[in-house]
GROMACS .gro file of C-alpha atoms in nm:
model
  340
    1MET     CA    1   2.409  -1.334   8.627
    2LYS     CA    2   2.748  -1.188   8.538
    3SER     CA    3   3.002  -1.122   8.811
    4PHE     CA    4   3.154  -0.780   8.868
    5GLY     CA    5   3.411  -0.920   9.109
    6SER     CA    6   3.698  -0.982   8.870
    7ASP     CA    7   3.775  -1.022   8.502
    8ASN     CA    8   3.922  -1.356   8.612
    9HIS     CA    9   3.564  -1.472   8.669
   10SER     CA   10   3.480  -1.474   8.298
   11GLY     CA   11   3.506  -1.784   8.082
   12VAL     CA   12   3.733  -1.866   7.790
   13HIS     CA   13   3.679  -1.699   7.454
   14PRO     CA   14   3.562  -1.943   7.181
   15SER     CA   15   3.865  -1.863   6.963
   16ILE     CA   16   4.093  -1.969   7.246
   17LEU     CA   17   3.902  -2.294   7.295
   18ALA     CA   18   3.924  -2.361   6.922
   19ALA     CA   19   4.299  -2.302   6.929
   20LEU     CA   20   4.335  -2.549   7.215
   21ALA     CA   21   4.140  -2.811   7.022
   22ALA     CA   22   4.352  -2.755   6.712
   23ALA     CA   23   4.673  -2.781   6.912
   24ASN     CA   24   4.556  -3.115   7.049
   25GLU     CA   25   4.603  -3.286   6.712
   26GLY     CA   26   4.898  -3.522   6.693
   27HIS     CA   27   5.226  -3.514   6.885
   28CYS     CA   28   5.465  -3.222   6.945
   29PRO     CA   29   5.802  -3.194   7.118
   30ALA     CA   30   5.773  -3.091   7.481
   31TYR     CA   31   5.905  -2.801   7.691
   32GLY     CA   32   5.868  -2.536   7.424
   33ASP     CA   33   6.040  -2.705   7.132
   34ASP     CA   34   5.716  -2.704   6.937
   35PRO     CA   35   5.597  -2.499   6.637
   36HIS     CA   36   5.329  -2.319   6.841
   37THR     CA   37   5.588  -2.177   7.080
   38GLU     CA   38   5.829  -2.092   6.799
   39ARG     CA   39   5.554  -1.899   6.624
   40LEU     CA   40   5.461  -1.720   6.946
   41LYS     CA   41   5.815  -1.609   7.020
   42ALA     CA   42   5.852  -1.471   6.668
   43GLU     CA   43   5.520  -1.287   6.695
   44LEU     CA   44   5.600  -1.133   7.033
   45LYS     CA   45   5.935  -1.014   6.900
   46ARG     CA   46   5.766  -0.862   6.596
   47ARG     CA   47   5.494  -0.685   6.793
   48PHE     CA   48   5.683  -0.575   7.103
   49GLY     CA   49   6.043  -0.563   6.987
   50CYS     CA   50   6.158  -0.785   7.273
   51ALA     CA   51   6.491  -0.964   7.273
   52ASP     CA   52   6.340  -1.282   7.418
   53SER     CA   53   6.017  -1.412   7.566
   54CYS     CA   54   5.881  -1.715   7.746
   55VAL     CA   55   5.547  -1.848   7.863
   56VAL     CA   56   5.447  -1.932   8.218
   57PHE     CA   57   5.135  -2.061   8.389
   58ASN     CA   58   5.005  -1.751   8.569
   59GLY     CA   59   5.047  -1.384   8.651
   60THR     CA   60   5.233  -1.433   8.977
   61GLY     CA   61   5.474  -1.663   8.798
   62ALA     CA   62   5.525  -1.401   8.527
   63ASN     CA   63   5.599  -1.124   8.775
   64VAL     CA   64   5.826  -1.333   8.994
   65LEU     CA   65   6.022  -1.470   8.698
   66ALA     CA   66   6.074  -1.121   8.558
   67LEU     CA   67   6.193  -0.986   8.893
   68LYS     CA   68   6.413  -1.290   8.958
   69VAL     CA   69   6.596  -1.237   8.629
   70LEU     CA   70   6.640  -0.865   8.701
   71THR     CA   71   6.768  -0.893   9.059
   72ASP     CA   72   7.002  -1.050   9.310
   73SER     CA   73   6.890  -1.136   9.661
   74TRP     CA   74   7.046  -0.823   9.813
   75ASN     CA   75   6.843  -0.593   9.588
   76ALA     CA   76   6.521  -0.401   9.647
   77VAL     CA   77   6.219  -0.353   9.421
   78ILE     CA   78   6.030  -0.024   9.438
   79CYS     CA   79   5.654  -0.043   9.375
   80ALA     CA   80   5.328   0.127   9.463
   81ALA     CA   81   5.170   0.022   9.792
   82THR     CA   82   4.872  -0.104   9.589
   83ALA     CA   83   5.086  -0.310   9.349
   84HIS     CA   84   4.986  -0.670   9.287
   85ILE     CA   85   5.336  -0.790   9.377
   86GLN     CA   86   5.291  -0.626   9.718
   87VAL     CA   87   4.926  -0.696   9.799
   88ASP     CA   88   4.810  -1.008   9.619
   89GLU     CA   89   5.101  -1.245   9.566
   90CYS     CA   90   5.136  -1.382   9.919
   91GLY     CA   91   5.499  -1.273   9.949
   92ALA     CA   92   5.602  -1.472   9.640
   93PRO     CA   93   5.834  -1.200   9.503
   94GLU     CA   94   6.020  -1.177   9.835
   95LYS     CA   95   6.037  -1.554   9.875
   96HIS     CA   96   6.167  -1.635   9.529
   97THR     CA   97   6.391  -1.334   9.469
   98GLY     CA   98   6.508  -1.272   9.827
   99CYS     CA   99   6.456  -0.901   9.757
  100LYS     CA  100   6.296  -0.639   9.976
  101LEU     CA  101   5.990  -0.459   9.839
  102LEU     CA  102   5.997  -0.085   9.903
  103THR     CA  103   5.645   0.053   9.874
  104VAL     CA  104   5.528   0.402   9.788
  105GLU     CA  105   5.189   0.542   9.887
  106THR     CA  106   5.002   0.693   9.591
  107PRO     CA  107   4.654   0.842   9.551
  108ASP     CA  108   4.599   0.679   9.211
  109GLY     CA  109   4.824   0.372   9.203
  110LYS     CA  110   5.087   0.550   8.993
  111LEU     CA  111   5.452   0.598   9.077
  112THR     CA  112   5.625   0.921   8.980
  113PRO     CA  113   5.994   1.014   8.980
  114GLU     CA  114   5.922   1.251   9.268
  115ARG     CA  115   5.771   0.972   9.479
  116VAL     CA  116   6.049   0.726   9.392
  117ARG     CA  117   6.355   0.948   9.443
  118PRO     CA  118   6.347   0.943   9.826
  119LEU     CA  119   6.410   0.567   9.808
  120LEU     CA  120   6.711   0.596   9.578
  121HIS     CA  121   6.975   0.612   9.850
  122GLY     CA  122   7.229   0.381  10.007
  123PHE     CA  123   7.387   0.265   9.682
  124GLY     CA  124   7.709   0.082   9.766
  125PHE     CA  125   7.629   0.081  10.139
  126GLN     CA  126   7.652  -0.279  10.256
  127HIS     CA  127   7.390  -0.242  10.529
  128HIS     CA  128   7.109  -0.143  10.290
  129ALA     CA  129   6.920  -0.344  10.030
  130GLN     CA  130   7.028  -0.205   9.693
  131PRO     CA  131   6.748  -0.060   9.478
  132ARG     CA  132   6.749  -0.247   9.148
  133VAL     CA  133   6.400  -0.238   8.995
  134ILE     CA  134   6.112   0.006   8.964
  135SER     CA  135   5.801  -0.205   8.909
  136ILE     CA  136   5.480  -0.048   8.779
  137SER     CA  137   5.144  -0.189   8.671
  138GLN     CA  138   4.994  -0.074   8.341
  139PRO     CA  139   4.709  -0.019   8.399
  140THR     CA  140   4.741   0.013   8.775
  141GLU     CA  141   4.545  -0.188   9.028
  142LEU     CA  142   4.314   0.115   9.051
  143GLY     CA  143   4.240   0.101   8.680
  144THR     CA  144   4.438   0.417   8.607
  145LEU     CA  145   4.681   0.459   8.319
  146TYR     CA  146   5.037   0.581   8.288
  147THR     CA  147   5.098   0.803   7.988
  148LEU     CA  148   5.392   0.711   7.769
  149GLU     CA  149   5.575   1.017   7.897
  150GLU     CA  150   5.522   0.907   8.258
  151MET     CA  151   5.656   0.561   8.179
  152ARG     CA  152   5.958   0.704   8.000
  153ALA     CA  153   6.033   0.930   8.296
  154LEU     CA  154   6.037   0.633   8.534
  155ALA     CA  155   6.250   0.427   8.295
  156GLY     CA  156   6.493   0.717   8.261
  157LEU     CA  157   6.517   0.750   8.638
  158ALA     CA  158   6.578   0.378   8.677
  159HIS     CA  159   6.841   0.361   8.406
  160ALA     CA  160   7.021   0.668   8.539
  161HIS     CA  161   7.074   0.475   8.864
  162GLY     CA  162   7.175   0.147   8.699
  163MET     CA  163   6.829   0.001   8.764
  164TYR     CA  164   6.558  -0.167   8.556
  165LEU     CA  165   6.194  -0.091   8.481
  166HIS     CA  166   5.950  -0.382   8.513
  167VAL     CA  167   5.593  -0.352   8.388
  168ASP     CA  168   5.322  -0.576   8.531
  169GLY     CA  169   5.097  -0.598   8.227
  170ALA     CA  170   4.832  -0.834   8.361
  171ARG     CA  171   4.581  -0.605   8.186
  172LEU     CA  172   4.816  -0.451   7.931
  173ALA     CA  173   4.562  -0.521   7.657
  174ASN     CA  174   4.320  -0.285   7.833
  175ALA     CA  175   4.584  -0.013   7.842
  176LEU     CA  176   4.660  -0.060   7.471
  177ALA     CA  177   4.291  -0.055   7.384
  178ALA     CA  178   4.234   0.260   7.589
  179THR     CA  179   4.525   0.456   7.444
  180GLY     CA  180   4.555   0.328   7.090
  181CYS     CA  181   4.929   0.283   7.137
  182THR     CA  182   5.116   0.001   6.968
  183PRO     CA  183   5.258  -0.276   7.188
  184GLU     CA  184   5.612  -0.164   7.111
  185GLU     CA  185   5.537   0.200   7.196
  186MET     CA  186   5.408   0.104   7.541
  187THR     CA  187   5.694  -0.133   7.625
  188ARG     CA  188   6.026  -0.113   7.444
  189GLY     CA  189   5.956   0.243   7.333
  190CYS     CA  190   5.908   0.350   7.695
  191GLY     CA  191   6.231   0.191   7.813
  192ALA     CA  192   6.080  -0.118   7.978
  193ASP     CA  193   6.335  -0.389   8.053
  194ALA     CA  194   6.088  -0.668   8.136
  195VAL     CA  195   5.713  -0.695   8.089
  196SER     CA  196   5.462  -0.946   8.226
  197LEU     CA  197   5.197  -0.988   7.956
  198GLY     CA  198   4.864  -1.111   8.086
  199GLY     CA  199   4.594  -1.312   7.912
  200THR     CA  200   4.377  -1.496   8.164
  201LYS     CA  201   4.191  -1.178   8.262
  202ASN     CA  202   4.099  -1.127   7.898
  203GLY     CA  203   3.977  -1.457   7.757
  204LEU     CA  204   4.254  -1.716   7.804
  205MET     CA  205   4.215  -2.036   8.002
  206VAL     CA  206   4.566  -2.035   8.144
  207GLY     CA  207   4.901  -1.882   8.059
  208GLU     CA  208   5.090  -1.554   8.047
  209ALA     CA  209   5.408  -1.439   7.874
  210VAL     CA  210   5.719  -1.264   8.003
  211LEU     CA  211   5.908  -1.035   7.768
  212PHE     CA  212   6.270  -0.927   7.811
  213PHE     CA  213   6.416  -0.634   7.622
  214ARG     CA  214   6.788  -0.662   7.700
  215GLU     CA  215   7.004  -0.929   7.542
  216GLU     CA  216   7.220  -0.962   7.853
  217LEU     CA  217   6.915  -1.075   8.055
  218CYS     CA  218   6.809  -1.356   7.825
  219GLY     CA  219   7.064  -1.623   7.913
  220ALA     CA  220   6.927  -1.682   8.262
  221VAL     CA  221   6.559  -1.696   8.172
  222MET     CA  222   6.521  -2.066   8.091
  223TYR     CA  223   6.705  -2.175   8.405
  224GLU     CA  224   6.514  -1.942   8.636
  225ARG     CA  225   6.183  -2.052   8.485
  226LYS     CA  226   6.268  -2.418   8.538
  227GLN     CA  227   6.370  -2.363   8.901
  228MET     CA  228   6.044  -2.175   8.963
  229THR     CA  229   5.839  -2.472   8.832
  230GLN     CA  230   5.693  -2.251   8.558
  231LEU     CA  231   5.819  -2.464   8.267
  232ALA     CA  232   5.523  -2.639   8.104
  233SER     CA  233   5.592  -2.979   7.951
  234LYS     CA  234   5.302  -2.951   7.706
  235MET     CA  235   5.379  -2.587   7.637
  236ARG     CA  236   5.205  -2.595   7.300
  237PHE     CA  237   4.869  -2.560   7.478
  238VAL     CA  238   4.974  -2.233   7.643
  239SER     CA  239   5.144  -2.097   7.332
  240ALA     CA  240   4.850  -2.188   7.108
  241GLN     CA  241   4.620  -1.980   7.327
  242LEU     CA  242   4.851  -1.680   7.312
  243ASN     CA  243   4.885  -1.714   6.936
  244ALA     CA  244   4.507  -1.703   6.898
  245TYR     CA  245   4.496  -1.416   7.147
  246LEU     CA  246   4.729  -1.205   6.932
  247GLU     CA  247   4.594  -1.310   6.593
  248GLY     CA  248   4.389  -1.037   6.431
  249ASP     CA  249   4.439  -0.828   6.746
  250LEU     CA  250   4.180  -1.036   6.929
  251TYR     CA  251   4.332  -0.929   7.261
  252ILE     CA  252   4.271  -0.562   7.180
  253ARG     CA  253   3.914  -0.623   7.065
  254LEU     CA  254   3.832  -0.815   7.382
  255ALA     CA  255   3.986  -0.543   7.599
  256GLU     CA  256   3.787  -0.277   7.413
  257ARG     CA  257   3.470  -0.460   7.509
  258SER     CA  258   3.553  -0.467   7.879
  259ASN     CA  259   3.669  -0.105   7.872
  260ARG     CA  260   3.343   0.004   7.707
  261ALA     CA  261   3.140  -0.190   7.962
  262ALA     CA  262   3.319  -0.013   8.249
  263ALA     CA  263   3.270   0.327   8.087
  264TYR     CA  264   2.900   0.253   8.048
  265LEU     CA  265   2.875   0.137   8.408
  266ALA     CA  266   3.036   0.463   8.521
  267GLU     CA  267   2.791   0.657   8.305
  268ARG     CA  268   2.497   0.478   8.468
  269LEU     CA  269   2.635   0.524   8.820
  270GLU     CA  270   2.687   0.898   8.773
  271ARG     CA  271   2.309   0.932   8.765
  272ILE     CA  272   2.279   0.789   9.116
  273PRO     CA  273   2.346   1.060   9.379
  274GLN     CA  274   2.429   0.809   9.654
  275VAL     CA  275   2.717   0.658   9.454
  276ARG     CA  276   3.052   0.835   9.429
  277ILE     CA  277   3.313   0.714   9.179
  278THR     CA  278   3.655   0.749   9.341
  279GLN     CA  279   3.902   0.692   9.055
  280PRO     CA  280   3.909   0.792   8.689
  281VAL     CA  281   3.750   0.515   8.484
  282GLN     CA  282   4.015   0.460   8.217
  283THR     CA  283   4.009   0.083   8.163
  284ASN     CA  284   3.779  -0.194   8.290
  285ALA     CA  285   3.765  -0.105   8.660
  286VAL     CA  286   3.519   0.115   8.848
  287PHE     CA  287   3.596   0.213   9.206
  288ALA     CA  288   3.316   0.366   9.409
  289VAL     CA  289   3.172   0.439   9.751
  290LEU     CA  290   2.803   0.379   9.821
  291PRO     CA  291   2.592   0.356  10.136
  292ALA     CA  292   2.698   0.063  10.353
  293ALA     CA  293   2.347  -0.080  10.376
  294VAL     CA  294   2.312  -0.075   9.998
  295ARG     CA  295   2.656  -0.231   9.954
  296GLU     CA  296   2.578  -0.517  10.192
  297ARG     CA  297   2.246  -0.600  10.027
  298LEU     CA  298   2.401  -0.577   9.680
  299MET     CA  299   2.678  -0.818   9.779
  300ARG     CA  300   2.418  -1.083   9.859
  301GLU     CA  301   2.307  -1.074   9.496
  302TYR     CA  302   2.626  -0.994   9.302
  303CYS     CA  303   2.988  -1.094   9.341
  304PHE     CA  304   3.229  -0.804   9.394
  305TYR     CA  305   3.488  -0.702   9.650
  306ILE     CA  306   3.540  -0.430   9.907
  307TRP     CA  307   3.867  -0.264   9.813
  308ASN     CA  308   3.914  -0.051  10.123
  309GLU     CA  309   3.758  -0.172  10.446
  310GLU     CA  310   3.819   0.163  10.615
  311THR     CA  311   3.638   0.378  10.360
  312GLY     CA  312   3.395   0.121  10.221
  313GLU     CA  313   3.533   0.171   9.869
  314VAL     CA  314   3.442  -0.114   9.636
  315ARG     CA  315   3.584  -0.238   9.307
  316TRP     CA  316   3.368  -0.342   9.014
  317MET     CA  317   3.540  -0.515   8.722
  318THR     CA  318   3.398  -0.574   8.376
  319SER     CA  319   3.505  -0.853   8.141
  320PHE     CA  320   3.526  -0.915   7.768
  321ASP     CA  321   3.183  -1.079   7.784
  322THR     CA  322   3.008  -0.812   7.994
  323GLU     CA  323   2.711  -0.685   7.791
  324ARG     CA  324   2.513  -0.363   7.824
  325VAL     CA  325   2.220  -0.565   7.951
  326ASP     CA  326   2.440  -0.694   8.236
  327VAL     CA  327   2.545  -0.341   8.325
  328ASP     CA  328   2.188  -0.214   8.307
  329ALA     CA  329   2.062  -0.488   8.538
  330PHE     CA  330   2.341  -0.417   8.788
  331ALA     CA  331   2.297  -0.038   8.779
  332ASP     CA  332   1.918  -0.070   8.798
  333ARG     CA  333   1.953  -0.282   9.110
  334ILE     CA  334   2.187  -0.030   9.274
  335GLU     CA  335   1.947   0.250   9.190
  336ALA     CA  336   1.651   0.056   9.331
  337LEU     CA  337   1.835  -0.022   9.655
  338CYS     CA  338   1.934   0.343   9.694
  339ARG     CA  339   1.571   0.447   9.665
  340GLU     CA  340   1.451   0.209   9.936
   0.00000   0.00000   0.00000
């Protein structure tokens, strides 16, 4: 039975496992001085137009490293109240950067210049944390998407105030698959200064990448990564996965599968009067409210999470290996429980 709890619950794609096995042949220099990592850095620069990149173990490490490079301890990072760096990283950004997170309530997980501007005060005032970064997730934690114009507007606002734009791209592949944009259009082309590029939610075993788009930021990256214990000695095994992930646009094809599965799940749920979808289904997440009794019985059979304890809203995630038969079985069970 497939889980609808998280795209982290899926396994590793066979191409990634094959790349790991191939990388296991022979000896390679450690700490990133290997041909797999050299190839990866060149490929990320070609695809995204970044000035530099590095690999880390996980998504929290990617976000914290990006923010650490962009900030000093007296700075503040502005993010949505639902942002992963605020909700699901156990205070790691505050601990490692020393920065204050300034959160913005949003109905759809998306920041706008209008919502951010009230926090852009106190520059040069020694008693206030100095705003330095606007951090957004693409797609958001609610599965919604920023348009390129919306991203550019936030980057323009940040840059006009001497700030940076950070993009948490834990599911960036899903955003690219949904929009048809090129990687460079959605990052460098939108004015992003640092991007966390995810992989483990989309078929990797372990490993993410962090991309930096300003030359003046690059000198500190290797030292900050080392201090954060995110420097892998056998880095070839992380880089080899990411190389396979990018090759032939595998990452886009896998994200297309999970996006299609979520769209199909939404289509099935729309036929059930007792289920109300609460957010636009634009990537691989479906948010919904259903009768509490149905929800509780369903949770005994399937793994998924309650997103909002107050409203009973739940989150259902699809993965690259979610098939139509899995969606049909899940939707059929919801429908049956609603009829009882």
